[in-house]
Structure formats: structure tokens, C-alpha cells
Coordinates of C-alpha atoms in Angstrom, one line a residue:
M24 CA 57.3 46.4 -13.2
N25 CA 54.6 46.6 -11.3
V26 CA 51.6 47.8 -13.9
F27 CA 49.9 45.2 -16.6
D28 CA 47.4 45.7 -18.4
Y29 CA 45.5 41.9 -16.5
V30 CA 45.9 40.6 -13.8
I31 CA 45.0 37.3 -12.8
V32 CA 45.2 35.7 -9.4
G33 CA 45.6 31.6 -9.2
A34 CA 47.6 29.5 -12.1
G35 CA 44.9 27.2 -12.3
S36 CA 42.9 25.1 -14.6
A37 CA 40.9 28.4 -14.9
G38 CA 44.0 31.0 -14.7
C39 CA 46.5 29.2 -17.3
V40 CA 44.2 29.4 -19.7
L41 CA 43.1 33.4 -19.3
A42 CA 47.4 33.1 -18.7
N43 CA 47.8 32.4 -22.2
R44 CA 44.7 33.9 -24.2
L45 CA 45.3 37.2 -23.4
S46 CA 48.6 37.0 -23.6
A47 CA 48.3 35.8 -27.1
D48 CA 48.4 39.8 -28.1
P49 CA 51.4 41.3 -27.9
A50 CA 50.3 44.1 -26.7
N51 CA 48.6 42.5 -23.4
R52 CA 50.5 43.1 -20.4
V53 CA 49.5 40.1 -18.2
L54 CA 50.7 39.3 -14.9
L55 CA 50.0 35.2 -13.7
V56 CA 50.2 35.7 -9.6
E57 CA 50.6 31.5 -8.4
A58 CA 50.8 30.2 -4.3
G59 CA 52.4 27.2 -5.2
G60 CA 55.4 26.2 -7.9
T61 CA 56.3 24.9 -10.4
H62 CA 54.4 21.6 -12.1
K63 CA 57.3 19.7 -14.1
K64 CA 57.4 16.8 -11.1
F65 CA 57.3 13.4 -11.6
L66 CA 53.4 12.4 -9.5
L67 CA 52.0 15.5 -11.4
T68 CA 53.0 14.1 -14.8
M69 CA 52.7 10.3 -14.7
P70 CA 49.4 9.8 -15.1
L71 CA 49.2 7.5 -11.6
G72 CA 51.4 9.5 -9.3
F73 CA 47.9 11.8 -8.8
M74 CA 47.1 8.4 -6.2
R75 CA 49.7 10.7 -4.2
A76 CA 49.7 13.8 -5.7
L77 CA 46.6 14.6 -3.8
R78 CA 47.6 13.8 0.2
D79 CA 51.3 15.0 -0.7
P80 CA 51.5 18.7 0.7
R81 CA 53.9 19.7 -1.9
Y82 CA 51.5 20.5 -3.7
T83 CA 48.5 21.2 -2.2
W84 CA 46.1 23.1 0.2
P85 CA 45.8 20.4 2.6
Y86 CA 42.0 21.7 4.0
M87 CA 40.0 20.1 6.0
S88 CA 36.4 20.9 6.0
E89 CA 34.3 22.6 9.4
P90 CA 32.9 19.2 11.7
E91 CA 30.1 18.2 9.6
P92 CA 26.8 18.0 10.8
H93 CA 25.0 15.6 9.2
L94 CA 27.8 12.7 8.2
D95 CA 28.2 12.6 12.7
G96 CA 30.5 15.5 12.8
R97 CA 33.3 14.7 10.8
C98 CA 36.1 17.3 9.3
I99 CA 35.9 16.5 5.9
P100 CA 39.2 15.9 2.8
I101 CA 39.4 18.7 0.9
P102 CA 42.7 19.5 -1.0
R103 CA 43.2 22.7 -4.1
G104 CA 45.5 21.5 -6.0
R105 CA 48.5 24.4 -5.0
V106 CA 50.9 24.7 -8.7
L107 CA 51.4 25.2 -11.7
G108 CA 48.3 23.7 -13.2
G109 CA 45.9 24.2 -9.7
S110 CA 43.9 21.4 -9.6
S111 CA 43.6 20.0 -12.6
S112 CA 48.1 19.2 -11.6
I113 CA 46.9 17.2 -9.1
N114 CA 43.5 15.3 -10.3
G115 CA 42.1 12.4 -10.9
M116 CA 42.9 13.6 -14.6
F117 CA 38.2 12.6 -16.1
Y118 CA 37.4 14.4 -18.5
M119 CA 33.8 14.8 -18.7
R120 CA 31.4 17.9 -19.3
G121 CA 28.3 17.5 -17.1
H122 CA 25.0 16.8 -19.3
S123 CA 23.8 18.8 -22.0
S124 CA 20.7 20.6 -20.0
D125 CA 22.9 21.1 -17.2
Y126 CA 23.7 24.1 -19.3
D127 CA 20.4 24.8 -20.4
Q128 CA 19.1 25.0 -16.7
W129 CA 21.9 28.0 -16.0
R130 CA 21.1 29.8 -19.0
Q131 CA 17.3 29.2 -17.2
M132 CA 18.3 30.3 -14.4
G133 CA 19.6 34.0 -16.1
C134 CA 22.9 32.9 -17.0
E135 CA 22.6 34.3 -20.4
G136 CA 25.1 32.7 -23.3
W137 CA 25.6 30.1 -21.4
S138 CA 23.0 27.2 -22.3
F139 CA 24.6 23.9 -24.6
A140 CA 24.8 25.2 -27.9
E141 CA 26.5 28.5 -26.6
V142 CA 29.3 26.1 -24.1
L143 CA 30.0 23.7 -26.9
P144 CA 31.9 25.6 -29.8
Y145 CA 34.2 26.5 -26.4
F146 CA 34.1 23.0 -25.0
K147 CA 35.4 22.3 -28.9
R148 CA 37.7 24.6 -28.7
M149 CA 40.0 23.4 -26.5
E150 CA 40.6 19.4 -26.5
T151 CA 42.7 17.5 -29.5
S152 CA 39.8 14.3 -28.7
W153 CA 41.3 11.3 -29.2
R154 CA 37.5 10.9 -31.2
G155 CA 39.4 13.6 -33.9
A156 CA 36.6 16.8 -35.3
G157 CA 32.8 16.1 -35.3
P158 CA 29.7 18.0 -34.2
W159 CA 30.7 17.1 -30.4
H160 CA 34.9 16.9 -30.2
G161 CA 37.4 19.5 -31.5
D162 CA 41.2 17.7 -33.2
R163 CA 43.2 21.5 -32.2
G164 CA 42.8 22.6 -28.9
P165 CA 45.2 22.7 -26.1
L166 CA 44.4 19.7 -24.4
H167 CA 44.7 16.4 -24.7
V168 CA 41.9 14.1 -24.5
A169 CA 42.6 10.5 -24.2
P170 CA 40.6 7.1 -24.3
V171 CA 41.2 4.9 -20.4
D172 CA 43.2 1.7 -21.4
T173 CA 41.5 -0.4 -20.2
K174 CA 43.6 -3.5 -20.2
R175 CA 44.4 -4.9 -16.9
L176 CA 41.2 -2.6 -15.2
L177 CA 39.0 -5.2 -15.1
H178 CA 36.9 -3.5 -17.9
D179 CA 35.3 -6.3 -19.9
P180 CA 33.2 -7.6 -17.9
L181 CA 31.6 -4.9 -16.1
M182 CA 30.4 -3.3 -19.6
A183 CA 29.8 -7.0 -20.4
T184 CA 27.6 -6.7 -17.4
A185 CA 25.6 -3.3 -18.2
A186 CA 22.6 -5.1 -21.0
A187 CA 22.3 -8.3 -18.8
A188 CA 21.1 -5.9 -15.7
G189 CA 19.1 -3.8 -18.3
F190 CA 21.2 -0.7 -18.7
P191 CA 22.7 1.3 -21.9
V192 CA 26.6 1.3 -23.2
S193 CA 27.5 4.4 -24.8
P194 CA 30.0 4.9 -27.4
D195 CA 30.8 8.8 -26.3
L196 CA 29.4 9.8 -23.0
Q197 CA 29.6 13.8 -24.0
A198 CA 27.4 13.3 -27.4
E199 CA 24.0 12.0 -28.4
Q200 CA 23.9 9.1 -25.7
E201 CA 24.4 10.9 -22.1
E202 CA 24.1 7.7 -19.7
G203 CA 24.7 4.6 -19.5
F204 CA 28.4 3.0 -19.1
A205 CA 31.6 3.4 -21.0
R206 CA 34.9 4.0 -21.1
G207 CA 36.9 7.0 -19.2
E208 CA 38.3 9.5 -20.6
L209 CA 41.4 11.9 -20.0
T210 CA 43.3 14.7 -20.1
I211 CA 46.8 12.7 -20.6
D212 CA 49.1 14.2 -24.4
P213 CA 50.3 11.7 -26.9
K214 CA 53.2 11.5 -24.6
G215 CA 51.8 9.6 -21.8
R216 CA 51.9 13.1 -19.1
R217 CA 49.3 14.6 -18.0
S218 CA 47.7 17.6 -19.3
S219 CA 46.9 20.1 -16.9
T220 CA 46.1 23.5 -18.3
A221 CA 50.4 23.9 -17.4
R222 CA 51.3 21.6 -19.6
A223 CA 48.0 22.4 -22.6
Y224 CA 47.9 25.5 -22.1
L225 CA 50.7 28.0 -19.8
E226 CA 54.0 25.8 -20.9
P227 CA 53.8 26.8 -24.7
A228 CA 53.6 31.2 -23.6
L229 CA 55.8 31.6 -21.1
G230 CA 58.9 33.0 -23.8
R231 CA 56.2 35.4 -25.0
P232 CA 57.8 38.8 -22.9
N233 CA 54.4 40.1 -22.1
L234 CA 53.8 37.3 -20.0
T235 CA 54.3 37.6 -16.0
V236 CA 54.4 34.6 -13.6
V237 CA 55.2 34.7 -10.1
T238 CA 55.5 31.5 -8.5
G239 CA 55.1 31.6 -4.4
A240 CA 53.2 34.1 -3.7
I241 CA 50.3 35.0 -1.5
T242 CA 48.1 37.6 -2.7
E243 CA 46.3 39.2 0.0
R244 CA 43.8 41.5 -1.2
V245 CA 42.6 43.4 -4.1
V246 CA 43.1 47.6 -4.3
L247 CA 39.6 48.7 -4.9
K248 CA 39.2 52.5 -4.8
A249 CA 36.2 54.6 -5.6
G250 CA 34.6 50.8 -6.5
R251 CA 37.1 49.9 -9.4
A252 CA 39.5 47.2 -9.0
T253 CA 43.1 48.5 -9.4
G254 CA 45.1 46.1 -9.1
I255 CA 46.3 43.3 -5.9
V256 CA 48.8 43.2 -3.0
Y257 CA 50.8 40.0 -2.8
R258 CA 53.7 38.9 -0.8
A259 CA 56.4 36.7 -1.8
E260 CA 59.9 35.1 -0.4
G261 CA 58.9 38.6 2.4
R262 CA 58.6 41.9 0.8
T263 CA 55.6 42.8 0.2
H264 CA 54.2 43.8 -3.8
E265 CA 51.7 46.0 -4.8
I266 CA 50.8 45.8 -8.6
Q267 CA 49.2 48.2 -11.3
A268 CA 46.5 46.9 -13.1
E269 CA 45.4 48.7 -15.8
R270 CA 42.6 47.2 -16.7
E271 CA 41.4 44.6 -14.9
V272 CA 42.1 42.1 -12.2
I273 CA 40.8 38.6 -12.7
L274 CA 40.2 36.1 -9.5
C275 CA 40.8 32.4 -10.8
G276 CA 41.8 31.1 -6.7
G277 CA 39.1 28.6 -7.3
S278 CA 35.8 27.0 -5.1
Y279 CA 37.6 28.1 -2.3
N280 CA 40.0 30.7 -2.3
S281 CA 38.2 33.8 -5.0
P282 CA 36.0 34.0 -1.7
Q283 CA 37.9 34.4 0.5
L284 CA 39.9 36.5 -1.9
L285 CA 37.2 39.1 -2.0
M286 CA 35.5 38.7 1.8
L287 CA 39.5 39.8 2.6
S288 CA 39.6 42.6 0.0
G289 CA 35.9 44.0 1.4
I290 CA 33.7 42.3 -0.7
G291 CA 31.3 39.7 0.9
P292 CA 28.7 40.1 3.2
A293 CA 28.8 42.9 5.7
D294 CA 27.8 41.4 8.7
E295 CA 31.2 38.5 8.5
L296 CA 32.9 40.9 7.7
A297 CA 32.7 42.6 10.1
R298 CA 33.3 39.7 12.3
H299 CA 37.1 40.4 11.5
D300 CA 37.1 44.4 11.6
I301 CA 37.4 44.1 7.4
A302 CA 35.9 47.5 6.1
V303 CA 33.4 46.7 3.9
V304 CA 33.7 48.0 0.6
H305 CA 31.0 46.0 -1.2
D306 CA 28.5 44.2 0.8
L307 CA 27.3 41.6 -1.3
P308 CA 26.0 38.8 0.7
G309 CA 26.2 36.2 -1.0
V310 CA 29.4 35.9 -1.6
G311 CA 30.9 32.3 0.2
K312 CA 27.5 31.2 0.2
N313 CA 25.9 28.0 -2.9
L314 CA 28.7 25.7 -2.3
S315 CA 28.1 22.4 -4.3
E316 CA 30.3 19.7 -3.6
H317 CA 29.7 15.6 -6.0
P318 CA 29.0 13.8 -2.3
R319 CA 31.2 10.0 -2.8
V320 CA 29.4 6.9 -0.6
P321 CA 31.8 4.2 -0.2
V322 CA 30.5 1.1 -2.3
H323 CA 33.0 -1.7 -1.8
F324 CA 33.7 -5.5 -2.4
T325 CA 36.3 -7.8 -2.3
L326 CA 37.8 -10.2 -5.5
Q327 CA 37.0 -13.4 -5.6
R328 CA 40.2 -14.4 -7.7
P329 CA 43.6 -12.1 -7.5
V330 CA 43.1 -10.0 -10.5
S331 CA 42.8 -5.9 -9.3
F332 CA 45.4 -3.9 -10.2
L333 CA 47.1 -5.3 -7.2
N334 CA 48.8 -7.5 -9.6
E335 CA 51.5 -4.2 -11.1
L336 CA 51.8 -2.3 -7.8
R337 CA 54.2 -5.5 -7.1
F338 CA 57.2 -3.9 -6.5
D339 CA 59.4 -5.1 -9.6
K340 CA 56.3 -4.2 -11.7
V341 CA 56.0 -0.4 -10.2
A342 CA 60.2 0.0 -11.6
L343 CA 58.7 -1.5 -14.9
G344 CA 56.0 -0.3 -15.1
V345 CA 57.7 3.6 -14.2
A346 CA 60.7 2.8 -16.4
R347 CA 58.9 2.2 -19.2
W348 CA 56.6 5.1 -18.5
A349 CA 59.3 7.5 -18.3
L350 CA 61.0 5.6 -21.8
T351 CA 57.6 5.7 -24.1
G352 CA 55.2 7.3 -22.3
K353 CA 52.9 3.6 -22.0
G354 CA 52.1 1.2 -19.8
P355 CA 50.0 1.3 -16.6
F356 CA 51.7 4.2 -15.3
A357 CA 50.2 6.1 -18.1
S358 CA 46.9 5.9 -17.7
Q359 CA 44.2 5.9 -15.2
V360 CA 42.6 3.0 -12.7
N361 CA 38.8 2.6 -14.0
S362 CA 37.2 -0.2 -15.3
C363 CA 34.6 2.7 -16.4
N364 CA 32.3 4.9 -16.8
I365 CA 28.9 4.4 -15.3
V366 CA 26.7 7.5 -15.1
L367 CA 22.7 6.2 -14.7
R368 CA 19.3 7.0 -13.4
T369 CA 18.1 6.1 -10.0
R370 CA 14.4 6.6 -10.9
P371 CA 13.1 6.1 -14.7
E372 CA 11.2 9.8 -14.4
L373 CA 14.5 12.0 -14.4
D374 CA 15.5 13.9 -17.0
R375 CA 19.4 12.8 -16.7
P376 CA 21.4 11.0 -14.6
D377 CA 21.6 11.5 -10.9
I378 CA 24.2 9.2 -10.3
Q379 CA 28.3 7.7 -11.1
L380 CA 29.8 5.3 -9.7
W381 CA 33.0 5.6 -9.3
S382 CA 34.4 1.9 -10.3
N383 CA 37.6 1.1 -9.7
P384 CA 39.7 -1.9 -10.2
V385 CA 41.9 -1.5 -6.5
R386 CA 41.2 -0.9 -3.0
M387 CA 41.1 3.2 -2.6
D388 CA 43.9 2.5 0.1
A389 CA 47.0 0.4 -2.1
Q390 CA 50.1 0.4 -1.5
I391 CA 53.8 -1.2 -2.4
W392 CA 54.0 -5.6 -2.2
F393 CA 56.4 -7.4 -2.4
P394 CA 57.2 -11.2 -0.8
G395 CA 59.3 -10.8 2.0
V396 CA 59.2 -7.2 2.5
R397 CA 55.7 -5.9 2.4
A398 CA 52.6 -8.5 2.4
R399 CA 49.8 -8.2 -0.7
Q400 CA 46.4 -6.8 0.5
R401 CA 43.2 -8.1 -0.3
D402 CA 42.7 -7.3 -3.7
A403 CA 39.2 -5.2 -3.6
I404 CA 37.1 -2.4 -6.3
T405 CA 34.9 0.1 -5.7
A406 CA 31.9 0.7 -6.7
D407 CA 31.3 4.0 -5.2
V408 CA 28.2 6.3 -5.6
I409 CA 28.7 9.8 -6.6
L410 CA 26.3 11.9 -6.8
L411 CA 26.0 14.0 -9.6
H412 CA 23.0 16.8 -8.7
P413 CA 22.8 16.7 -4.8
F414 CA 19.9 19.4 -3.7
S415 CA 22.9 20.4 -0.2
R416 CA 24.4 23.4 -0.3
G417 CA 27.0 25.0 2.0
Q418 CA 28.7 28.3 2.4
L419 CA 32.0 28.9 3.7
T420 CA 33.6 32.1 5.3
L421 CA 36.8 33.2 6.6
R422 CA 38.8 31.8 9.9
S423 CA 40.3 35.1 10.1
A424 CA 41.8 38.5 8.6
N425 CA 44.9 36.6 7.8
P426 CA 45.6 35.8 4.2
G427 CA 47.8 33.0 5.0
D428 CA 44.5 31.2 7.4
P429 CA 42.3 28.4 5.0
P430 CA 38.6 29.1 4.9
A431 CA 36.4 27.8 7.4
V432 CA 34.2 25.5 4.7
L433 CA 31.0 23.9 5.8
L434 CA 30.1 21.4 3.2
N435 CA 26.5 20.4 4.7
N436 CA 26.3 17.5 2.8
F437 CA 23.2 15.6 2.8
S438 CA 21.7 18.5 4.4
D439 CA 18.8 17.7 2.1
P440 CA 16.8 14.6 2.7
A441 CA 16.6 13.7 -1.0
D442 CA 19.9 13.5 -1.0
L443 CA 20.3 11.0 1.2
R444 CA 17.4 8.7 -0.6
T445 CA 19.1 9.1 -3.9
A446 CA 22.7 8.0 -2.5
I447 CA 20.0 5.0 -0.4
D448 CA 19.0 4.3 -3.7
G449 CA 23.0 4.3 -5.8
I450 CA 24.1 1.7 -3.1
R451 CA 21.3 -0.8 -3.9
L452 CA 21.6 -0.1 -7.7
A453 CA 25.4 -0.6 -7.8
R454 CA 24.8 -4.1 -5.3
R455 CA 22.9 -5.0 -8.3
I456 CA 24.9 -4.1 -10.8
Y457 CA 28.1 -6.0 -10.0
R458 CA 26.2 -9.1 -8.1
T459 CA 25.0 -9.5 -11.9
Q460 CA 26.8 -12.0 -14.4
P461 CA 30.1 -11.8 -15.6
Q462 CA 31.0 -9.1 -12.7
A463 CA 29.4 -11.4 -10.3
A464 CA 32.2 -14.5 -11.0
L465 CA 34.5 -11.9 -10.3
T466 CA 32.8 -9.8 -7.0
G467 CA 32.6 -11.4 -4.0
E468 CA 32.0 -9.9 0.1
E469 CA 30.5 -6.7 0.8
L470 CA 33.1 -5.0 2.3
L471 CA 31.0 -1.3 2.2
P472 CA 28.9 -0.4 3.4
G473 CA 28.1 -4.8 4.5
Q474 CA 25.9 -7.5 3.0
D475 CA 24.6 -7.1 6.9
L476 CA 23.5 -3.5 6.5
Q477 CA 19.5 -3.6 4.3
S478 CA 17.1 -0.9 5.3
D479 CA 17.3 2.6 4.5
E480 CA 18.2 3.5 8.5
E481 CA 20.8 1.4 8.1
L482 CA 22.3 2.6 4.9
V483 CA 21.7 6.2 6.1
G484 CA 24.1 5.7 8.9
H485 CA 26.7 4.3 6.7
I486 CA 26.6 7.4 4.3
R487 CA 27.1 9.7 8.1
R488 CA 29.6 7.5 8.7
S489 CA 31.1 7.0 5.3
A490 CA 30.5 10.0 2.8
Q491 CA 33.7 11.4 0.9
V492 CA 33.6 14.6 -2.2
T493 CA 34.9 13.8 -4.6
Q494 CA 36.8 17.6 -4.8
H495 CA 34.3 19.0 -7.5
P496 CA 33.4 22.5 -5.3
V497 CA 31.3 24.7 -7.5
G498 CA 29.4 28.4 -6.8
T499 CA 30.6 30.0 -3.9
C500 CA 31.0 33.2 -6.5
T501 CA 27.8 31.8 -7.9
M502 CA 27.1 33.5 -11.7
G503 CA 22.9 35.5 -11.8
H504 CA 21.2 37.9 -11.4
G505 CA 19.5 37.9 -8.2
P506 CA 20.5 39.1 -4.9
M507 CA 22.7 35.7 -4.2
A508 CA 24.4 36.4 -7.0
V509 CA 28.0 37.8 -7.2
V510 CA 28.7 38.6 -11.1
D511 CA 27.3 38.2 -13.7
P512 CA 26.6 36.5 -16.9
Q513 CA 30.1 38.0 -17.9
L514 CA 31.3 37.0 -15.0
R515 CA 32.4 40.2 -13.7
V516 CA 31.6 41.4 -9.9
H517 CA 28.4 42.7 -9.1
G518 CA 28.5 46.4 -7.9
I519 CA 33.0 46.7 -8.6
T520 CA 34.2 47.9 -12.0
G521 CA 37.1 45.6 -13.3
L522 CA 37.2 42.9 -11.1
R523 CA 35.8 39.4 -12.5
V524 CA 35.7 35.5 -11.1
V525 CA 36.8 33.3 -13.7
D526 CA 37.1 29.8 -11.9
A527 CA 34.9 26.7 -10.9
S528 CA 32.9 29.0 -8.5
V529 CA 31.3 30.9 -10.9
M530 CA 28.5 27.3 -11.8
P531 CA 25.4 28.3 -10.4
T532 CA 25.2 24.4 -9.9
V533 CA 27.5 21.7 -10.1
P534 CA 27.3 20.4 -13.2
G535 CA 27.0 16.6 -13.1
G536 CA 30.3 15.2 -13.7
N537 CA 34.1 15.9 -12.9
T538 CA 33.9 19.5 -13.1
N539 CA 37.8 20.0 -15.2
A540 CA 36.5 20.3 -18.9
P541 CA 33.5 23.2 -17.1
T542 CA 36.6 24.9 -15.1
I543 CA 38.0 25.2 -18.7
M544 CA 34.9 25.7 -20.8
I545 CA 34.2 28.5 -18.6
A546 CA 38.2 30.4 -18.9
E547 CA 38.5 29.0 -23.3
K548 CA 34.7 31.6 -23.1
A549 CA 35.9 34.8 -20.8
C550 CA 38.8 35.2 -22.7
D551 CA 36.3 36.2 -25.4
M552 CA 34.2 38.1 -23.2
I553 CA 37.2 39.8 -21.5
L554 CA 38.7 40.7 -24.7
G555 CA 35.8 42.0 -26.5
L556 CA 35.5 39.9 -28.8
P557 CA 32.3 38.1 -30.7
A558 CA 31.3 34.9 -29.1
L559 CA 31.1 31.6 -31.0
A560 CA 28.7 30.8 -33.1
P561 CA 26.1 28.3 -31.3
E562 CA 26.2 24.8 -32.4
D563 CA 23.6 22.0 -31.2
P564 CA 24.0 18.6 -32.5
R565 CA 20.4 17.4 -30.7
V566 CA 18.4 18.8 -32.9
S567 CA 20.7 17.7 -36.2
G568 CA 18.6 14.5 -36.5
T569 CA 20.4 12.3 -34.7
S570 CA 18.9 12.8 -30.9
A571 CA 19.2 9.2 -28.3
R572 CA 20.1 12.1 -26.3
R573 CA 19.4 9.4 -23.1
A574 CA 18.3 5.6 -22.4
A575 CA 14.2 4.9 -23.0

């Protein structure tokens, strides 16, 4: 069958949600097209497998940025998921919504229907939270959310350090207290498995006769006739297939691949399309622009005692840990390696946190070791500074008219001097925290930036030499009404009928946290829009009596 009602391109964090919700009505014929393969692999199921999965070309698009002009010309790794579940199948599983005011900002930017009160019901609908149902959380959704198992992760010293350093401890960063030191939360199910959207949303729908899933397929273009999207062309197993969509084509390829496919289809900046001899169907200058990412600046310390997670990476312990996980879904490999989720303001006058510390109890290049075979590495920990609300913006464009070629991505991180100021202040804040007792009793030598680097100029040099990103790209098909907007608040592509974009690329600004949960929320909300259902009633617990939204 080559005719469907809805054709979804990309089975990632958003696409799997749409496939489930749209096919729940047996009258809807739904096709889901994905370039990658199955998510049912060991590295994609065991939570700690993400440390290897992120770098495994079997499950990723191993993209690299263009040489970055503000990062000493370095090309930055920017892998994306190429598998059912997309990046939700390879990411670090962190569950964060961002700050509530992030969504109010979207509404203020002209995105009607996207204020915090209007998106909270969809966050609640999608989750089964370990906290149970309440004003801030749901307990009946497909996506399981569990706390980090903090054993072996050096959690307690950091939490005790919070008060000593003058910072709040938050029982729940997704509720009233949106700033401080908190226990991390992960998308892991009760059996200790990664709760990707492939597992949470797609698997329960696979038996439906009205849902067709095609894997190993590269979508080459959207078919457009008289200003309407009527289908797609994809290539799989050496053959080209043209599919008809009687209602809508929905792009869920993410912030790199959705704008790429729009441009390959003749929708985008006319001058850029002309460079590749692509006929301009609709001149939409914002396609590929407004790229925003969370920069990450390394801050690493040694430990004074061998108490890092390297203890669990001795070969015999790894074998036992993997076996324990396989048999019981528990143990050190059933969680993430995060000591504490730290979200703070670098300046008291800010209205929301502007940095997150990536506090991990193990070095980034940790390896399995065993005496006499491979030496144990030096114990080290991280306190990397992540900028939650960067001002810098990048862009992407086509590298060629070949759908198999990766897009040309320029992150342009730290092009705005304000981001350098935030990063410098964040480094100094991380140093202060890790030199405060009781954490200071564990913290040894500063490896990065290095204690000798103290001046602003020296720290800027470290940033340019070392900064990476957190794999949270957004904004390249931005939502809104202005001349650079790509989709409207209903996520319909401006100027084209029957075509929507539903993924992180529609976010006008990057939320102050990991972007997987907001992307799933967007997909949940989009389903009601596509099906013509009324939006869920707004909810805002912030106005119900408890208003301690941030530290004084």
C-alpha cells in the first residue's frame, strides 16, 4: 500500500509519539519512515550503555560541525540518533523540562498555546513519574521517569555542600523550586530499561494493522503540488518509493534533518536552494536559521581517594554488573553516572538559572580496567559548565542536493560575548562549590581548566580550546509569526498546506534543561492539533499558593 492518511518522517523522540497517538484511531492509516533500524539492542536497552551508544555509528548519524570560528576552528561532534526512538534511544536519559518561564517566553514571542500553563498538562500526560500524580506530575503516561540511583555516585557530599556554599537544595526541579542542587531524574522503566519513545510509545502500537513502520529508509523529498504536501519519496534497499499522504506529511527528523529535508524539497532560503540547483517551491528564509545549542565547558578535578565510578569498571565487576542488570534490572548499570543535578544563576539579578553543572563521578574517557591487563586510570570527576540560555545562534544549510550527505552545521557557539561572560562566571562558581567542604575533602587537583588559569583572558582561551555541546540542538524550523518563522503555533509550515514539523527544531528558544522531554511534550500537544481535538485545559500550580519558584 502506497496511500496513507498520515506520513511521519523520522521515528525519533517526537515521531514515535505521533505514530502511537495518530494510529490509536483504527480509521487512520499511518506510515512511519525511519533511516535507522531497531532499538532492541543491548547498548540501547541497558541504561549505562549510552556511554558507548552515543559514539556508535551503527545507531547514530556521526555528524560533525563546520570549523567553529569562535572555538579555534575546531569541528565539534554532534551525533544524532539513527534508530527507532532517535536520540531518545542513545541519549543520557536525563528528564528535565526546563524552567517554567521558558514556555511563558515562547508565548510572549507570539507562540499562542505554548505558555507553561498550556504545556504542563502534556508533560503530565506523557509521564509515569516515580513521584506519583499531583499538581506537577502524572502517573499514567507511557514514559517512565525514575530517580538516579545515587549509590556509588558521590551524591551525598555534593548535596551537603549546597547549604555550606549558600545554595538551595531542591526536592524537585520540575516543581516549585526550580533552582538548586537536586537528585537527577531519568527515563528508565521499572525493569531497569531505557524508556525511549520507541519502547514507551512505538512498541505498544506495533500490532495495529493501520500502522506501518519502514526502517532503513532515506527520505529524499516531500512531494509538493500546488502549494500542498501530497506525499514523500524515500529510498530503501536500492529502490525508490513514492508515498501518498491524503491528510498530512509530518516531519520529525530533528533540528538537523527536518530543515535539510525542507530544503531538499524546495522549501527554504531561495538563494541557498539556487546554489544547489534546487527548484524553489516556497522561499522561506528561516529554514535552517536560529540554531541554538547548550554549550558545555569542561571543568575536571582529580579525587584525593579512589572513590570514583572507576571502581565499578573493573572487568570482573563489569561482568557481574551487566549480569545483574540482565537478570534483575538493578545495579550500577541500571542507572546513570550523575552525582547531582545542579542548576544555578551566576548572578542574583537573573530571573532564572543560566547554568547547569554536569556533575559526574567519573572521568569522561573512563575505560574498563583490570590489574595486569589494563591499568586503572587516575580517578577524576567532572563539573562541566552548561549554558542553559545562550545568546549565540548558528545555522545549517545543505552541503549538496544529495539526501545522503549530511547538512553543513555551524553551531557558532560563543559568537555572542555575553555567553563568554556566563561561562567564565560558571567556571568560577564550579570551582567555589568543589572547594567547599565537605566536597573539598574529596576534590584533588584541578585538571581543567587548570588552577593556573585565573584571569578572564586565560579562561576564554580554555573555552575556545575545549568547549563542546550537550547534543540539544533546537530552533532551525522555529515557531512563530515573523519573517524568519518556519511554522505557525499549530506547527504548520508557513505557506504550505498539509505539512507540519513536529520536533525540537520548532522551539523558538532552547529550554533551560535537557531537550528530550520538551520534544516529547511538543509531540503530545501536536497530536491533539493534528486530530482536531481541543487542547487540554491549562494548569498552573505556581498560582495555587506555593510560589517558591526560585532561590532568593
